CSV table of C-alpha atoms in Angstrom, one decimal:
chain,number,residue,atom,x,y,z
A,26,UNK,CA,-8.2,-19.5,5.2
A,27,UNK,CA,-9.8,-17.9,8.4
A,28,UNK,CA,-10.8,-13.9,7.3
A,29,UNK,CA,-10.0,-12.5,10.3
A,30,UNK,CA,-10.8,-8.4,9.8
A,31,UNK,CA,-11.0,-8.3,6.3
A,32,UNK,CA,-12.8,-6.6,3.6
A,33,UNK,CA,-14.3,-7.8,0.6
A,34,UNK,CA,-12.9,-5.9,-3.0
A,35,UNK,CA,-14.1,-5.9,-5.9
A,36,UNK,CA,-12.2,-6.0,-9.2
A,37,UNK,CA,-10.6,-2.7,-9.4
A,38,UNK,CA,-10.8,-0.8,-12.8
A,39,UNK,CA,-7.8,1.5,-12.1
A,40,UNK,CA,-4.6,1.7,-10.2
A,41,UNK,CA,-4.4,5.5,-10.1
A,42,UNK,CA,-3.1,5.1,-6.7
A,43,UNK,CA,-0.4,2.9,-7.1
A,44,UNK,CA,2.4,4.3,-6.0
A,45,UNK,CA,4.7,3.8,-8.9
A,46,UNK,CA,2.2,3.9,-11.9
A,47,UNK,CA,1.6,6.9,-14.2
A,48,UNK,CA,5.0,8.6,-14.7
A,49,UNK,CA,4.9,12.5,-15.5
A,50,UNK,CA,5.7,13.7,-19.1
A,51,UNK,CA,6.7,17.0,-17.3
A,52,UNK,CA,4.4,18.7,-20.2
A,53,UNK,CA,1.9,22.1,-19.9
A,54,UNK,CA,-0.7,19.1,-21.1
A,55,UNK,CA,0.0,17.0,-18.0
A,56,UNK,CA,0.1,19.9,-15.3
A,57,UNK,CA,-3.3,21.0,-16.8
A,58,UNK,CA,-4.7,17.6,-16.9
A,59,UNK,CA,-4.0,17.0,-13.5
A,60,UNK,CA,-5.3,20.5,-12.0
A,61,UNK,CA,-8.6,19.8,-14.2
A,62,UNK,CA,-8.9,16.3,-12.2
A,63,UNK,CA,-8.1,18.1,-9.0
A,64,UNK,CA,-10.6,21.2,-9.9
A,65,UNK,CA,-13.1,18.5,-10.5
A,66,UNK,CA,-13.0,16.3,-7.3
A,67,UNK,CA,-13.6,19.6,-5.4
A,68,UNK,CA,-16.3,20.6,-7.6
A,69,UNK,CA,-18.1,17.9,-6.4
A,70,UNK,CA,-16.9,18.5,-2.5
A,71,UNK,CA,-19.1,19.8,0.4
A,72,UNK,CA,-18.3,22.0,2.9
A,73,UNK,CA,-17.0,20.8,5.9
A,74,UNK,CA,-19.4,22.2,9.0
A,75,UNK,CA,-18.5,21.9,13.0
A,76,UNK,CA,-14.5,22.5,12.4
A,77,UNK,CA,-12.4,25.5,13.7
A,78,UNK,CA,-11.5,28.2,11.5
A,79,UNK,CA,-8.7,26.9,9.3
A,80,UNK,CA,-7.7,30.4,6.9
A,81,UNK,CA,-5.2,31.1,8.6
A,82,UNK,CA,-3.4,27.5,8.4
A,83,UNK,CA,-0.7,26.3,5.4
A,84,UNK,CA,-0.2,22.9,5.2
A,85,UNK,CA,2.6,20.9,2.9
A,86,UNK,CA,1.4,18.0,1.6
A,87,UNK,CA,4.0,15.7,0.5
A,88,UNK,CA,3.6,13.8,-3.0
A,89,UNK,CA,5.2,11.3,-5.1
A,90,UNK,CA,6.6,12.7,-8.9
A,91,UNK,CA,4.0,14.9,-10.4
A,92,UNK,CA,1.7,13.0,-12.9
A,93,UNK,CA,1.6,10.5,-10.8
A,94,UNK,CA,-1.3,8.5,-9.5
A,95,UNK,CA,-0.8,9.6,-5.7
A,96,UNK,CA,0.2,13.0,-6.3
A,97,UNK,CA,-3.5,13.9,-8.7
A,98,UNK,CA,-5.2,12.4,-5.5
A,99,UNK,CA,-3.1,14.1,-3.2
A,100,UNK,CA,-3.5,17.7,-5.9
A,101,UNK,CA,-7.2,16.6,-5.3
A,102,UNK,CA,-7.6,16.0,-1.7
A,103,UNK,CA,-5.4,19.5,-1.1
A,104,UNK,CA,-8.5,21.8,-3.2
A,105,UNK,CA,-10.9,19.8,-1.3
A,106,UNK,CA,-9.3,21.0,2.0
A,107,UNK,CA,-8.8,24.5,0.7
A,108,UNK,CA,-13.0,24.8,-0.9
A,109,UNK,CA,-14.3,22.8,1.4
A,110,UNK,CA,-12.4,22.7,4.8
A,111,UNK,CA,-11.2,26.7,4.2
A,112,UNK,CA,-7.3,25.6,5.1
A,113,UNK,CA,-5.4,29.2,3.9
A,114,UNK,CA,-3.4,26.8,1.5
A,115,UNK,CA,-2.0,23.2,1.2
A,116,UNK,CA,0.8,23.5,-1.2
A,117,UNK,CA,2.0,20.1,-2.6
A,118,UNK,CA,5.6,19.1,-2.8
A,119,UNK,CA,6.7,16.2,-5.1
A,120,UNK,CA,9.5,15.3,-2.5
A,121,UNK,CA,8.5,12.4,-1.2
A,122,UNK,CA,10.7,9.3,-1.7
A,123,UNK,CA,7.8,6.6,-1.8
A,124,UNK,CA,6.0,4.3,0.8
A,125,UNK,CA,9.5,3.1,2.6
A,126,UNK,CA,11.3,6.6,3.0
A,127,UNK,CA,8.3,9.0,3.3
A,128,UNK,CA,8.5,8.7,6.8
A,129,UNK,CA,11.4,10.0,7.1
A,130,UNK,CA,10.2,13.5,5.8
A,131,UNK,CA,8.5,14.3,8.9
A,132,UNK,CA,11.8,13.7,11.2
A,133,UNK,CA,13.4,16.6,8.6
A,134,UNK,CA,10.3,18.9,9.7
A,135,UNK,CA,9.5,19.4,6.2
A,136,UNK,CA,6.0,18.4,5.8
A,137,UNK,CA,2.9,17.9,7.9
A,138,UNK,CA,1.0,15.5,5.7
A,139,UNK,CA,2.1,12.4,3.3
A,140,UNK,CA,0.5,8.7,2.0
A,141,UNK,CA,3.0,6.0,3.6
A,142,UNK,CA,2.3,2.3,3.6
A,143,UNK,CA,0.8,1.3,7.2
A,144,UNK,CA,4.0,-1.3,7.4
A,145,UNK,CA,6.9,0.7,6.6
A,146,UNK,CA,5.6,3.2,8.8
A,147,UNK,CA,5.5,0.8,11.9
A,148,UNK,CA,9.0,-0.2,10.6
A,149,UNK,CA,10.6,2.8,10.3
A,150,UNK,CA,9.4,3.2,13.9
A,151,UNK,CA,10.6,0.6,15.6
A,152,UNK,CA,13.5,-0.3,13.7
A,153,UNK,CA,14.0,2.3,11.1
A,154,UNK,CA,14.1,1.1,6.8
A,155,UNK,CA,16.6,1.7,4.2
A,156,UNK,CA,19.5,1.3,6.7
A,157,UNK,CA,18.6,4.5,8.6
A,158,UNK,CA,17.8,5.2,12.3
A,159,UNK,CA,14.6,4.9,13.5
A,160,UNK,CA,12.2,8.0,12.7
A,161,UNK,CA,9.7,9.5,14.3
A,162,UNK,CA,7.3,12.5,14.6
A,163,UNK,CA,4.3,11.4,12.9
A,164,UNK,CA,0.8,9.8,13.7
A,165,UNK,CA,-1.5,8.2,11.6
A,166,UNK,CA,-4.6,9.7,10.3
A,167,UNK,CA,-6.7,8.0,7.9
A,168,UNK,CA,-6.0,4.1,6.9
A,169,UNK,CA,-7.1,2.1,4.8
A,170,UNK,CA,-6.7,4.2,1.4
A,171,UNK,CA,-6.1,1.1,-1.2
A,172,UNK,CA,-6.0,-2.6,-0.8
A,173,UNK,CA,-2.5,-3.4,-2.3
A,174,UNK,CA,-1.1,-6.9,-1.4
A,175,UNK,CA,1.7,-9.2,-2.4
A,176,UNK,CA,0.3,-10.8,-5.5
A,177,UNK,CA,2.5,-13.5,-6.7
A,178,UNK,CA,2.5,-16.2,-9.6
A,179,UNK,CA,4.8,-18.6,-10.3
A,180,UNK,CA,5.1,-21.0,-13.3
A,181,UNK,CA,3.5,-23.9,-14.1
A,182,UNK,CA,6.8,-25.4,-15.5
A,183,UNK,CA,8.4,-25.2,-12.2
A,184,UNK,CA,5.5,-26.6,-10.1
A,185,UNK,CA,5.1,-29.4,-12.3
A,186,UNK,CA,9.0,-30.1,-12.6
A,187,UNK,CA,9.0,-30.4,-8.9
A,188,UNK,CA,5.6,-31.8,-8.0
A,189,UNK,CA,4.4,-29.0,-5.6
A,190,UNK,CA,1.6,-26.5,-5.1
A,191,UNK,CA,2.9,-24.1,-2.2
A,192,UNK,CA,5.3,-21.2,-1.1
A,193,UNK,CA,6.0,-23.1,2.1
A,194,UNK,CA,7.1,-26.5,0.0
A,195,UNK,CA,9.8,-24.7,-1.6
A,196,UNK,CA,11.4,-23.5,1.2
A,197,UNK,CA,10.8,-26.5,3.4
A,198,UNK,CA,12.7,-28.8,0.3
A,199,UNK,CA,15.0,-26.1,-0.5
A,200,UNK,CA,14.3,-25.6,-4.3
A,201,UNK,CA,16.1,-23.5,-6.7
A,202,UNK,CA,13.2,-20.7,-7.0
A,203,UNK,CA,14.2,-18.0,-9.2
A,204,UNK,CA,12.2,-14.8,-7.9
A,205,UNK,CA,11.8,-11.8,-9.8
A,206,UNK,CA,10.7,-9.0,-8.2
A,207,UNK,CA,11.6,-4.8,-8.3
A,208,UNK,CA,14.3,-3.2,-6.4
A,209,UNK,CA,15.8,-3.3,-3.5
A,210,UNK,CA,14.6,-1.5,-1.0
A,211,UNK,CA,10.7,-0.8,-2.5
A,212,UNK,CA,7.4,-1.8,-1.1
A,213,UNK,CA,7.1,-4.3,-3.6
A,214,UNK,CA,10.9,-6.2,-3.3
A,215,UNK,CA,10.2,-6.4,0.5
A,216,UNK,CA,7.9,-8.9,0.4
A,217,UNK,CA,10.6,-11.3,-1.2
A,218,UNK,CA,13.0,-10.7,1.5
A,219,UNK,CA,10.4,-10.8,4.2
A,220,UNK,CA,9.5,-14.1,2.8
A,221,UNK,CA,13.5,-15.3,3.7
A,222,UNK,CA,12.8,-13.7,7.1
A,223,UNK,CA,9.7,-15.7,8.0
A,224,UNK,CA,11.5,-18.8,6.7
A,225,UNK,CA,14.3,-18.7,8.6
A,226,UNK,CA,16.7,-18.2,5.3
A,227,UNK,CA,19.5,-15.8,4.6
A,228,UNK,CA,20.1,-14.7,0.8
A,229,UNK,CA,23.3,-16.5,1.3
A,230,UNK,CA,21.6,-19.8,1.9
A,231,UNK,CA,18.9,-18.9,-0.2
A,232,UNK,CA,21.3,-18.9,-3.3
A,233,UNK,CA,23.5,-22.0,-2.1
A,234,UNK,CA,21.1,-24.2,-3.0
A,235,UNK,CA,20.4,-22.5,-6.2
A,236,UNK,CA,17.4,-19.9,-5.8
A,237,UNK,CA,17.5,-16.1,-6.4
A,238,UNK,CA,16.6,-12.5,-6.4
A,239,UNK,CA,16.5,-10.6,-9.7
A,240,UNK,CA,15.6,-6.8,-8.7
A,241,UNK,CA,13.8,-5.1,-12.1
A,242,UNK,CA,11.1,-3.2,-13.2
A,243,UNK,CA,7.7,-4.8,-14.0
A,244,UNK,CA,8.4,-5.1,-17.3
A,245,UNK,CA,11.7,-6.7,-17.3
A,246,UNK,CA,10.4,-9.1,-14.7
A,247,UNK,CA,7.0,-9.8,-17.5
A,248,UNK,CA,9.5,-10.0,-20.3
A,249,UNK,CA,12.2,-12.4,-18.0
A,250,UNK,CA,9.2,-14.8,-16.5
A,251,UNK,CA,7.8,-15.1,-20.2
A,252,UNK,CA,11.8,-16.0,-21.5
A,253,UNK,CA,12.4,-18.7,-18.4
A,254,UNK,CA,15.0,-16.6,-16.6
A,255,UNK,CA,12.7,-16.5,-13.4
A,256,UNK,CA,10.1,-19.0,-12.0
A,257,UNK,CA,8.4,-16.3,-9.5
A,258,UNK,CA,7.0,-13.2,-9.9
A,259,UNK,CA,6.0,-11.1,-6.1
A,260,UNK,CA,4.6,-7.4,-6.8
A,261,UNK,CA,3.0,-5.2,-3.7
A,262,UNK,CA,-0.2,-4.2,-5.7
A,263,UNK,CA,-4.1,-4.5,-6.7
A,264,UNK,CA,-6.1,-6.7,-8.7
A,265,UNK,CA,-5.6,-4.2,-11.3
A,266,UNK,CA,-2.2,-4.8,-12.0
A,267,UNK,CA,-1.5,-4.8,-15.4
A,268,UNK,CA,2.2,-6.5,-15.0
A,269,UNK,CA,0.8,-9.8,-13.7
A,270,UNK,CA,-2.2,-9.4,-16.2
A,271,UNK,CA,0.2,-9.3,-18.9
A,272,UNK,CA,1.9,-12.1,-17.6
A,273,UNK,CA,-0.9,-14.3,-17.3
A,274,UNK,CA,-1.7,-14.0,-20.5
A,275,UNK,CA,1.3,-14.7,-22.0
A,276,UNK,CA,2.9,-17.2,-19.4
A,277,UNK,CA,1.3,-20.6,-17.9
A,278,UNK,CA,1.0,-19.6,-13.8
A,279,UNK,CA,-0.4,-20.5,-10.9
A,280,UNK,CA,-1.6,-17.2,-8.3
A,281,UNK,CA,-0.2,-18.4,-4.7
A,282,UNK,CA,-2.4,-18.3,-1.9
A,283,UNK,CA,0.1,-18.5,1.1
A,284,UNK,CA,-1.5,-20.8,3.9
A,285,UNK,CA,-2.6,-19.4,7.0
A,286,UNK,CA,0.6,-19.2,9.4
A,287,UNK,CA,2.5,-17.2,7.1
A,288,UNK,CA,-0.8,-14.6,6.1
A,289,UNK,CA,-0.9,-14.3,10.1
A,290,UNK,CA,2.7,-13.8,10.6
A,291,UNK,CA,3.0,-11.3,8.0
A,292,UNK,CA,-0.3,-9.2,10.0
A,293,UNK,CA,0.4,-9.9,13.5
A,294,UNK,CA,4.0,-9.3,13.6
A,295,UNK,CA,4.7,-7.4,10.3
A,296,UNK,CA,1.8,-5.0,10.4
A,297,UNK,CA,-0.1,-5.8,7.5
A,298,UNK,CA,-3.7,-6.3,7.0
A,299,UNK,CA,-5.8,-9.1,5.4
A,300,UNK,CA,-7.1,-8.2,1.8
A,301,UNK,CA,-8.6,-10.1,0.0
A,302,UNK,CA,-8.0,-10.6,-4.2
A,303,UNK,CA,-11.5,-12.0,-6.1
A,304,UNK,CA,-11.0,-14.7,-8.5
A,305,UNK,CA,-11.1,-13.6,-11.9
A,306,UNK,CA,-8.6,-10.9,-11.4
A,307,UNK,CA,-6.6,-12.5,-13.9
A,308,UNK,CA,-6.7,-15.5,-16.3
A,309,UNK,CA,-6.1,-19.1,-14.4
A,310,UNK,CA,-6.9,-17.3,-10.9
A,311,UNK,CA,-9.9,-19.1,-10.8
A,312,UNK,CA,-10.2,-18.8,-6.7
A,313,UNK,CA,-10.6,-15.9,-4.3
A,314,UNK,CA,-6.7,-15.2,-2.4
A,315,UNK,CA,-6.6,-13.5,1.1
A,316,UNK,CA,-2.9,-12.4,1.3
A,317,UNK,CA,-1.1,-9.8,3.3
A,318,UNK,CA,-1.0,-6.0,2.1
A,319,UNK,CA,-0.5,-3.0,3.6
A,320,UNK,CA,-2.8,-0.1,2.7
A,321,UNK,CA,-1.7,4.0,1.8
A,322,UNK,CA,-2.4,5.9,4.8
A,323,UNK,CA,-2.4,9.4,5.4
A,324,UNK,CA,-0.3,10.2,8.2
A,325,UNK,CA,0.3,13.7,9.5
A,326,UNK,CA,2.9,15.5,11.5
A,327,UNK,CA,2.1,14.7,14.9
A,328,UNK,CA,2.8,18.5,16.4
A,329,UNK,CA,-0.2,19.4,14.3
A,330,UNK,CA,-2.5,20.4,16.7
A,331,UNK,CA,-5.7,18.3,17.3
A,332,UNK,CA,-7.9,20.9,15.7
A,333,UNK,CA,-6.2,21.1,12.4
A,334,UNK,CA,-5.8,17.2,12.4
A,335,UNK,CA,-9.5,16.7,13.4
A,336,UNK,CA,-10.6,19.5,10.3
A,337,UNK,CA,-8.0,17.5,7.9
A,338,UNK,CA,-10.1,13.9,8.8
A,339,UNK,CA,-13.6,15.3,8.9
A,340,UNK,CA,-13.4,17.0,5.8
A,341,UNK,CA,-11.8,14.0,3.7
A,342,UNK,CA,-14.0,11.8,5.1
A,343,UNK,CA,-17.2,13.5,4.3
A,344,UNK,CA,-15.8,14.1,1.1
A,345,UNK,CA,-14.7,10.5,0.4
A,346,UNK,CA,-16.9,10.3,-2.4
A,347,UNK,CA,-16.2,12.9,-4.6
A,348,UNK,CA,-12.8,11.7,-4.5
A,349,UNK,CA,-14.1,8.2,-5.3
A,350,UNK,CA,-16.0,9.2,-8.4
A,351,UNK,CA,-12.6,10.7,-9.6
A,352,UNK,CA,-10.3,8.3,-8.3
A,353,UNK,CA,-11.6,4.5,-8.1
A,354,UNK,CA,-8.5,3.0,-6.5
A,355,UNK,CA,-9.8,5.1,-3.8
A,356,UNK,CA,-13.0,3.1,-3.4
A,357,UNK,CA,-12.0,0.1,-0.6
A,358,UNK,CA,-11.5,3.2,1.9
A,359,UNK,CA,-14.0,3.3,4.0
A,360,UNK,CA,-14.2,5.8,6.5
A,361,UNK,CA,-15.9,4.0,9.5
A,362,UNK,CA,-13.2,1.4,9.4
A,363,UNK,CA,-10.0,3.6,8.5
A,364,UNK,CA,-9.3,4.1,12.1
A,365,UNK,CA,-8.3,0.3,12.7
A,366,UNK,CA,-5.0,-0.9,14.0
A,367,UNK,CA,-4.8,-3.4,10.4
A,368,UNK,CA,-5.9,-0.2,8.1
A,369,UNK,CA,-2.9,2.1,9.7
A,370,UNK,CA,-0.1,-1.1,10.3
A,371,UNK,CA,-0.4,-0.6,14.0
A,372,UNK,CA,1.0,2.7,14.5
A,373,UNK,CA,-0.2,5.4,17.1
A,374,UNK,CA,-3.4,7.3,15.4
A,375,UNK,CA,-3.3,11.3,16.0
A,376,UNK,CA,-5.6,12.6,18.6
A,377,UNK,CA,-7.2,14.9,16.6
A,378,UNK,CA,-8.3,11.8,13.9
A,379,UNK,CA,-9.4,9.8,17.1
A,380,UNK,CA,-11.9,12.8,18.1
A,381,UNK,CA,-13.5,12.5,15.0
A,382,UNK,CA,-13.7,8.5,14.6
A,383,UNK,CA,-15.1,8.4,18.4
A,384,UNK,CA,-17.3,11.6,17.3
A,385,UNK,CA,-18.7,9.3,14.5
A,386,UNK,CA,-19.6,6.4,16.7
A,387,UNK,CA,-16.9,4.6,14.5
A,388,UNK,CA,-14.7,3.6,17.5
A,389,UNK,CA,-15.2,3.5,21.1
């Protein structure tokens, strides 16, 4: 596998960012347990020299569910930008509809900042997702904020029953691959239905010769690969994913590493990047994979003027550590590489988060 613009992860001890982990108990307990984590992320922050003077700018910040993994880090990041960067106030709003419809919050004008997945950004775009019109009115500002990728297993049984070893064989002899995956119309189901694109394959065709899609949760997918009621199990998420831990220890499978064509086709005309999964992740994945994922960025509204854009990137990145010693998921950002095309899925990179990179000496 060539590893082409790639980083190198390690292990990952939490999934705090994963966008559909940690649901919120709605309790005083939670609320106070996420302002403490918050409070304590911008203890640790320093102020943010060489910016214009922000206290007289409100910013929305647009979260997933409170309790949830993004929205601490996003509570986090918004005190950071209030002690350190002196912003008036970022208020966070749990309104955000996840990685495939968050970008349609900045075409209703009612936020200036939100975590969308690099792809579906690009996507929404160009094409528009989720059977809507293409959006617009947003610019990326900091890539590269996880290294989620489309793990997938599938069972021993079924390679051995058929005598093969790859994605591509199934498709190219037309077996009756039984793929579990969450629903339609997630980051995570995508990658099933992307695979039928790059093939060639409608779901019509798909079924006719005796495969299928089962849209679930992860544990109904973990319980239904463990029972024989699917063969394949595809999930947009890190090494620490506990659903295909779970169902490594409890099921016979074999993690896919796509081959190279279909990894490329996935980045150059998809808008992912290359990450890379080290072996020992879970049981049986005895090798290193390099598969196709597409990081949380930060993207902004892109009528916020250069200045306050510039102050939002400068003072995140200078304070990428204290978020990292609160929030480990956090820790493949890197700040001198979040301005590449692969770490923001191709789209159009605010001016005022460009001023800073090229300040840096991180791009040209």
């Amino acid at each position: 596998m060539k590893k082409r613009n790639m980083w190198k992860t390690a292990c990952i001890a939490a999934a705090a960012l994963m966008l559909s982990a940690c649901g919120s108990t709605g309790s005083e307990s939670t609320a106070e347990t996420t302002a403490a984590a918050g409070d304590a992320a911008a203890a640790q922050a320093v102020k943010t020299e060489g910016i214009a003077d922000m206290s007289g700018e409100t910013l929305n910040f647009s979260s997933d569910k409170v309790g949830s993994g993004s929205y601490n880090i996003i509570v986090a990041m918004s005190k950071i930008l209030e002690n350190a960067g002196g912003f008036q106030t970022v208020n966070v709003n749990p309104d955000s509809p996840g990685g495939m419809g968050a970008p349609y919050l900045f075409a209703q004008g009612t936020t200036d900042m939100a975590f969308v997945n690099g792809a579906p950004a690009k996507w929404a775009a160009e094409e528009g997702t989720l059977g809507k019109e293409p959006a617009s009115g947003y610019s990326a500002a900091i890539g590269g904020l996880t290294a989620s990728c489309y793990i997938n297993c599938v069972t021993n049984e079924f390679l051995e029953k058929y005598g093969i070893s790859t994605i591509e064989e199934v498709f190219e002899k037309k077996l009756p691959l039984r793929i579990g995956c969450s629903t339609k119309g997630s980051m995570d189901a995508e990658g099933a239905y992307l695979l039928l694109e790059y093939f060639g394959v409608t779901e019509e065709e798909f079924k006719s010769w005796g495969g299928s899609i089962t849209n679930q949760g992860g544990d109904a997918n973990a319980d239904a690969i463990a029972d024989g009621q699917i063969d394949f199990y595809i999930d947009h998420t890190t090494s620490a994913s506990s659903t295909m831990a779970q169902i490594a220890t409890t099921v016979d499978v074999t993690f896919l590493q796509w081959g190279d064509e279909l990894v490329d086709w996935f980045v150059n005309e998809k808008g992912f990047d290359y990450i890379n999964v080290p072996a020992d992740c879970f049981k049986g994945q005895t090798s290193e994979l390099t598969l196709p994922g597409s990081p949380d960025c930060l993207f902004v509204n892109s009528e916020l003027s250069d200045d306050v854009v510039y102050a939002i990137v400068k003072c995140l990145s200078e304070n990428r550590d204290a978020l990292v010693n609160e929030y480990n998921t956090l820790s493949v950002w890197d700040p001198e590489t979040s301005w590449e095309e692969t770490k923001r899925g191709g789209n159009p990179l605010h001016p005022g988060a460009e001023k800073y990179f090229k300040e840096m000496g991180y791009m040209e």
